[in-house]
C-alpha atoms as one frame of an Amber mdcrd trajectory, in Angstrom:
protein
 -33.151  87.624 -86.232 -33.910  84.276 -87.784 -31.025  82.039 -88.842 -31.981
  79.091 -91.044 -28.949  79.023 -93.345 -25.330  79.649 -92.330 -22.710  80.353
 -95.016 -19.122  79.701 -93.903 -16.228  81.044 -95.944 -13.311  78.590 -95.858
  -9.582  79.065 -96.449  -6.951  76.274 -96.428  -5.254  77.356 -93.208  -5.831
  77.091 -89.457  -7.946  80.249 -89.584 -10.324  78.388 -91.876 -10.854  75.932
 -89.038 -11.659  78.859 -86.725 -14.489  80.046 -88.957 -15.840  76.519 -89.414
 -15.998  75.975 -85.648 -18.122  79.098 -85.143 -20.328  78.260 -88.135 -21.027
  74.783 -86.767 -21.966  76.131 -83.329 -24.320  78.696 -84.862 -25.955  76.201
 -87.218 -26.332  73.584 -84.508 -27.890  75.937 -81.941 -30.259  77.592 -84.397
 -31.250  74.434 -86.256 -29.894  75.909 -89.495 -28.341  74.177 -92.461 -24.709
  74.907 -93.233 -23.020  75.744 -96.525 -19.221  75.774 -96.659 -17.792  77.800
 -99.533 -14.306  78.285-100.911 -14.002  81.399-103.063 -10.968  81.070-105.322
  -9.378  83.353-107.900 -10.896  82.389-111.251  -8.719  81.164-114.096  -8.289
  83.430-117.121 -11.212  82.689-119.430  -9.974  84.318-122.646  -8.863  81.576
-125.070  -5.154  81.514-125.796  -2.835  79.555-128.109  -2.587  75.812-127.730
  -3.798  74.004-124.585  -2.053  76.224-122.025  -5.177  78.085-120.899  -7.269
  74.929-120.732  -4.592  73.205-118.648  -4.371  76.215-116.339  -8.135  76.278
-115.822  -8.096  72.558-115.055  -5.275  73.093-112.556  -7.108  75.950-110.786
 -10.310  73.908-110.607  -8.485  70.869-109.213  -6.667  72.944-106.575  -9.934
  74.558-105.481 -11.589  71.141-105.190  -8.676  69.876-103.057  -9.033  72.896
-100.786 -12.731  72.288-100.296 -11.959  68.631 -99.543  -9.933  69.870 -96.541
 -13.110  71.434 -95.175 -14.958  68.120 -95.676 -12.275  66.321 -93.688 -12.371
  68.891 -90.881 -16.143  68.425 -90.577 -16.137  64.647 -91.074 -17.300  64.080
 -87.499 -20.190  66.552 -87.755 -23.087  64.208 -88.494 -25.979  66.123 -86.943
 -26.031  68.968 -89.502 -26.948  69.100 -93.194 -23.835  70.508 -94.915 -23.355
  71.600 -98.541 -19.983  72.400-100.112 -19.648  75.062-102.812 -16.853  76.394
-105.013 -17.033  79.891-106.482 -14.637  81.954-108.547 -14.211  85.639-107.728
 -11.257  88.006-107.621 -12.390  89.220-104.203 -13.164  86.527-101.626 -15.345
  88.899 -99.606 -17.249  90.051-102.685 -17.652  86.425-103.706 -19.171  85.560
-100.326 -21.541  88.550-100.566 -22.765  87.293-103.937 -23.020  83.709-102.668
 -25.049  84.869 -99.667 -27.523  86.414-102.066 -27.706  83.424-104.395 -28.052
  80.857-101.600 -30.272  83.068 -99.425 -27.947  82.681 -96.456 -28.935  84.420
 -93.223 -25.401  84.966 -91.925 -21.848  84.749 -93.283 -19.127  83.352 -91.002
 -15.371  83.682 -91.517 -12.186  83.232 -89.536  -9.528  85.883 -88.828  -6.960
  87.244 -91.262  -3.438  85.786 -90.923  -0.901  87.163 -88.491  -3.206  88.144
 -85.655  -2.894  87.598 -81.916  -4.314  84.368 -80.572  -7.755  84.915 -79.090
  -8.344  88.107 -81.101  -9.927  88.941 -84.457  -7.699  90.339 -87.183  -9.445
  92.038 -90.091  -8.152  91.429 -93.603  -9.386  92.147 -97.120 -12.098  89.463
 -96.984 -13.547  90.825 -93.748 -13.221  94.399 -95.014 -15.266  93.605 -98.131
 -17.898  91.781 -96.093 -18.080  94.440 -93.382 -18.832  97.147 -95.910 -21.146
  95.331 -98.300 -22.889  92.296 -96.835 -26.702  92.433 -96.776 -26.761  89.835
 -93.978 -24.988  89.658 -90.601 -21.289  88.818 -90.626 -19.822  86.698 -87.808
 -16.061  86.688 -87.207 -14.166  84.077 -85.201 -10.990  84.929 -83.260  -7.693
  83.212 -83.945  -7.482  79.792 -82.299 -11.253  79.399 -81.955 -11.156  76.157
 -83.918  -8.990  74.502 -81.277 -10.292  76.097 -78.084 -13.926  76.968 -78.735
 -16.593  76.232 -76.091 -18.991  73.313 -76.662 -21.748  75.846 -77.309 -22.507
  79.559 -77.340 -23.808  80.181 -73.822 -24.805  83.841 -74.028 -25.350  86.636
 -76.541 -24.061  90.092 -75.667 -25.060  93.308 -77.432 -22.779  96.336 -77.460
 -25.409  99.008 -76.818 -25.671 102.746 -77.265 -28.928 104.686 -77.157 -29.787
 105.075 -80.833 -32.204 103.445 -83.300 -29.571 101.086 -84.732 -28.725  99.651
 -81.311 -32.388  99.399 -80.334 -32.981  97.370 -83.486 -29.919  95.228 -82.695
 -31.356  94.441 -79.255 -34.628  93.297 -80.837 -32.772  91.106 -83.331 -30.482
  89.651 -80.667 -33.395  88.949 -78.313 -35.138  86.955 -81.036 -31.964  85.001
 -81.726 -31.254  84.388 -78.025 -34.765  83.020 -77.513 -34.333  80.732 -80.524
 -30.971  79.484 -79.229 -32.218  79.144 -75.658 -29.501  81.357 -74.171 -29.619
  84.538 -72.025 -28.961  88.011 -73.376 -26.703  90.696 -71.947 -26.533  94.362
 -72.912 -23.290  96.232 -72.321 -22.280  99.861 -72.737 -18.647 100.931 -72.832
 -17.680 104.121 -71.019 -14.234 105.019 -72.296 -12.756 107.932 -70.361  -9.520
 108.909 -72.035  -8.231 112.244 -73.280 -10.629 115.016 -72.238 -12.942 112.495
 -70.583 -10.109 111.427 -68.309 -10.279 114.886 -66.715 -13.959 114.617 -65.865
 -14.676 115.081 -62.201 -16.198 112.182 -60.296 -19.609 113.823 -60.108 -19.829
 114.170 -63.901 -18.634 110.605 -64.357 -21.229 109.337 -61.898 -23.987 111.148
 -63.801 -22.767 109.517 -67.016 -22.813 106.103 -65.341 -26.368 106.688 -64.127
 -27.504 107.784 -67.586 -26.079 104.821 -69.484 -27.319 102.394 -66.793 -30.824
 103.800 -67.153 -30.565 103.459 -70.940 -29.490  99.839 -70.592 -32.307  98.983
 -68.182 -34.859 100.579 -70.499 -33.526  98.595 -73.467 -33.626  95.382 -71.410
 -37.357  95.645 -70.722 -40.116  94.112 -72.790 -38.514  90.862 -73.956 -40.917
  88.417 -72.359 -39.384  85.575 -70.406 -35.948  86.050 -71.909 -33.289  86.654
 -69.268 -31.628  90.017 -70.007 -28.724  91.334 -67.927 -27.089  94.766 -68.198
 -23.528  95.885 -67.513 -21.557  99.120 -67.803 -17.895  98.563 -68.652 -15.274
 101.257 -68.084 -11.710 101.729 -69.182  -9.183 104.084 -70.734  -9.788 102.409
 -74.098 -12.100  99.841 -75.680  -9.745  96.932 -74.996  -9.455  97.593 -71.252
 -13.202  98.161 -70.950 -14.026  94.868 -72.667 -11.399  93.148 -70.535 -13.569
  93.795 -67.488 -16.282  91.321 -68.435 -16.598  87.565 -68.882 -16.388  86.548
 -72.559 -16.256  82.761 -72.116 -18.854  81.125 -74.344 -20.099  84.538 -75.523
 -20.868  85.926 -78.958 -20.808  89.723 -79.119 -23.316  91.479 -81.395 -22.826
  94.998 -82.767 -25.024  97.292 -84.824 -23.661  98.860 -87.995 -22.742 102.509
 -88.105 -25.725 104.765 -88.711 -23.828 106.509 -91.509 -23.726 103.378 -93.654
 -26.160 102.374 -96.403 -29.404 100.647 -95.491 -29.473  96.849 -95.593 -25.687
  96.615 -95.564 -23.126  95.967 -92.861 -21.048  99.108 -92.339 -18.378  99.281
 -89.654 -17.681 102.569 -87.902 -14.663 103.487 -85.805 -15.989 102.225 -82.457
 -17.292  98.966 -83.920 -13.922  98.370 -85.557 -12.185  98.831 -82.192 -14.640
  96.441 -80.521 -14.014  93.775 -83.173 -10.236  94.040 -82.740 -10.425  94.085
 -78.932 -12.970  91.340 -78.263 -11.749  87.947 -77.063 -14.864  86.209 -78.400
 -16.662  85.915 -81.752 -18.307  89.115 -82.982 -21.384  89.400 -85.209 -21.993
  92.640 -87.096 -25.592  93.339 -88.132 -26.572  95.196 -91.308 -28.286  98.546
 -90.941 -31.998  97.944 -91.408 -34.988 100.231 -90.863 -36.484  99.760 -87.360
 -39.405  97.337 -87.293 -41.124  99.272 -84.551 -40.439 102.403 -82.479 -37.561
 101.891 -80.107 -35.950 103.898 -77.366 -34.932 106.983 -79.285 -32.898 109.746
 -77.781 -29.575 111.503 -77.820 -26.551 109.359 -78.409 -24.988 107.837 -75.318
 -21.552 106.298 -74.923 -20.342 103.024 -76.376
């Protein structure tokens, strides 16, 4: 994965600051340029009687410009990055960001959480939903409060791994990005034993642990001098499993569901649970054809 252009979607609330903080860290550590965009609802363009429509369009344009000025003020102290500011009209903010990503050739889109979420967690709203089912480039989501309590840098990339082609490709992409950022890589697999799995005997559970550990170790090989750690996380649900690992200074990377369209981000059930349960930023990768043969086999646990 090569990141040379980061597109940050901004909203005039504290959650807009959360997305900006993550976008700045990503741009700074990858040497990318940053574009901050505010996608606003466009004014009605059909001419009407008198000057009412013209005045309304002027009002909408002025309000959008004032909103984008808030982003400029928030980033006034960021002097080490080239930053562009863009306004765009679209009835769907997520769809607008997808189109902007294409027009500006952005390599990743970054947004903050939807309103009303728990501090330290990611809440998905309509903007994220549109992006997570249509974006042709990775989508990075910041948790609530990240703008005020984010680490000085991203210290490690972590890939949520399962043994399938999409995850193998995600490991390759993440390894490239980790090397570019100069940070270590960690591969994790979640073993969630609830419902019927909760009644598994210890011997069966141990065999499962051995299998997923072997899968992780195989996926961790062949990345040159990059430091790659592996970890199996267990719990009765995704949240408790993720709670058993250190997420300080981490960005979690997930592959799209294999059932989604090629070259688009598509979130499946497990990925959605990971996004909502993670206490760190999460980046979802679009589903792309593998660049080279990976570790192909029957699906493991995630």
